[in-house]
mmCIF file of C-alpha atoms in Angstrom:
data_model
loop_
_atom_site.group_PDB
_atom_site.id
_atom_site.type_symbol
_atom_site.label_atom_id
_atom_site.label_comp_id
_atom_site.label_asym_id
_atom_site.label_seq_id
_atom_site.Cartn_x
_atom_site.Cartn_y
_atom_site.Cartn_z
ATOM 1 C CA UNK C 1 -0.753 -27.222 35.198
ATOM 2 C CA UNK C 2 0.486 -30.163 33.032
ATOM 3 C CA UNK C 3 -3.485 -31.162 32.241
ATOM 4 C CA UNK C 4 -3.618 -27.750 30.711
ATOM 5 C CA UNK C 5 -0.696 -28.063 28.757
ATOM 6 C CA UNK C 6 -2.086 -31.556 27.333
ATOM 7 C CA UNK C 7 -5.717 -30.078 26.801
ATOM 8 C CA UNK C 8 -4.243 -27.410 25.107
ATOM 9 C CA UNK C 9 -2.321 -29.261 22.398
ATOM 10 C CA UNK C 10 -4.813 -31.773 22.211
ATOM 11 C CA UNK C 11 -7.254 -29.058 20.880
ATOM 12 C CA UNK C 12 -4.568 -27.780 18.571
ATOM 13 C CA UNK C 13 -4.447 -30.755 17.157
ATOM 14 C CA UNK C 14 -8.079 -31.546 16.979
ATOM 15 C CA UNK C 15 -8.992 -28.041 15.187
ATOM 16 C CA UNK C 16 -5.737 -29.033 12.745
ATOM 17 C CA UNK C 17 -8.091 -32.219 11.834
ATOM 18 C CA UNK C 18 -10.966 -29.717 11.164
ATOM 19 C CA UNK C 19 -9.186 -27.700 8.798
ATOM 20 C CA UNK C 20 -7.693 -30.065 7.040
ATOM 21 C CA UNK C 21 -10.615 -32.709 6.945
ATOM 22 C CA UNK C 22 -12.583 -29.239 5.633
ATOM 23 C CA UNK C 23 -9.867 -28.283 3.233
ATOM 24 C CA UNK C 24 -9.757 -32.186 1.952
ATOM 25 C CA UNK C 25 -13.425 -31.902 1.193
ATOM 26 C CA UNK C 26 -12.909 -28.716 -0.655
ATOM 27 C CA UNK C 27 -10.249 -29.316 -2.990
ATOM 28 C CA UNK C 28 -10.995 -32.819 -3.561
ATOM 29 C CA UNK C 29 -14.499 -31.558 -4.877
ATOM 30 C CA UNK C 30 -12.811 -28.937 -7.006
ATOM 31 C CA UNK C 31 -10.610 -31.358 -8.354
ATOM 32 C CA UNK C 32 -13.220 -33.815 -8.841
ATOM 33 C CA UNK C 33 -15.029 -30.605 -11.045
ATOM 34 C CA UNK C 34 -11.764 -29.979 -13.213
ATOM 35 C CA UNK C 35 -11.293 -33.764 -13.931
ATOM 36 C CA UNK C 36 -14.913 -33.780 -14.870
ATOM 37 C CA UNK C 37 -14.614 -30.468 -17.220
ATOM 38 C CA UNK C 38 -11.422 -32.045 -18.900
ATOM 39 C CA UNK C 39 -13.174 -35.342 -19.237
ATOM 40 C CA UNK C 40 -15.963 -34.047 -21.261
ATOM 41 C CA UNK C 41 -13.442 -31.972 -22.981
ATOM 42 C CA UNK C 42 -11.287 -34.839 -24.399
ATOM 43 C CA UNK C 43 -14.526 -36.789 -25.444
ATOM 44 C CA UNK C 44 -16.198 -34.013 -27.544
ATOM 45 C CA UNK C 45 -12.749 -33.305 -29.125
ATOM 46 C CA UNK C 46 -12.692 -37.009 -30.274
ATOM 47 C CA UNK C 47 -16.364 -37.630 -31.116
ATOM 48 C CA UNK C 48 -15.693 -34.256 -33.249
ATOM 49 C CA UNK C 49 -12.331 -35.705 -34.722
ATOM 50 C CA UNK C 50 -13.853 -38.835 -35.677
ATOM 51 C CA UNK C 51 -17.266 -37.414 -36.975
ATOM 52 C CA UNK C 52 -15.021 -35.254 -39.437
ATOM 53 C CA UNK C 53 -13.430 -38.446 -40.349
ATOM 54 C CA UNK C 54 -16.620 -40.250 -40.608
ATOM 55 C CA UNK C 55 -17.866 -37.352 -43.021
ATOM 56 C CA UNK C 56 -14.809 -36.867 -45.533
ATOM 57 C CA UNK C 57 -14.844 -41.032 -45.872
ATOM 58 C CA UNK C 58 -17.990 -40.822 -46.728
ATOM 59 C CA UNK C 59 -17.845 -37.944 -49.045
ATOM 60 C CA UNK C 60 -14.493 -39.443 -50.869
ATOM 61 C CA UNK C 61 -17.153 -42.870 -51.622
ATOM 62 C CA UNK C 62 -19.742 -40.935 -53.048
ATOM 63 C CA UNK C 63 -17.210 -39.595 -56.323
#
């Protein structure tokens, strides 16, 4: 009787370490994708910014 009890929570606790190994995975490789999005986000909004820059510099020399 007391094996089954211990068999029994032991697999509860196993298939706890599936699902959360599983959701782990998961989320870490959507959050992995949003960083990434965000990431290429910031950089074209600063190689735009400092393109413009570049431009109206260059534009004010030429007068």
């Amino acid at each position: 009787m007391s094996n089954s009890g211990g068999r029994n929570f032991l697999a509860s606790v196993i298939g706890w370490l599936i699902v959360a190994i599983i959701v782990w995975v998961l989320f870490g490789s959507i959050f992995g994708a949003i960083k990434f999005i965000f990431r290429v986000v910031v950089f074209l909004v600063v190689v735009g910014a400092l393109l413009s820059l570049y431009l109206r510099l260059r534009a004010d020399g030429k007068k």
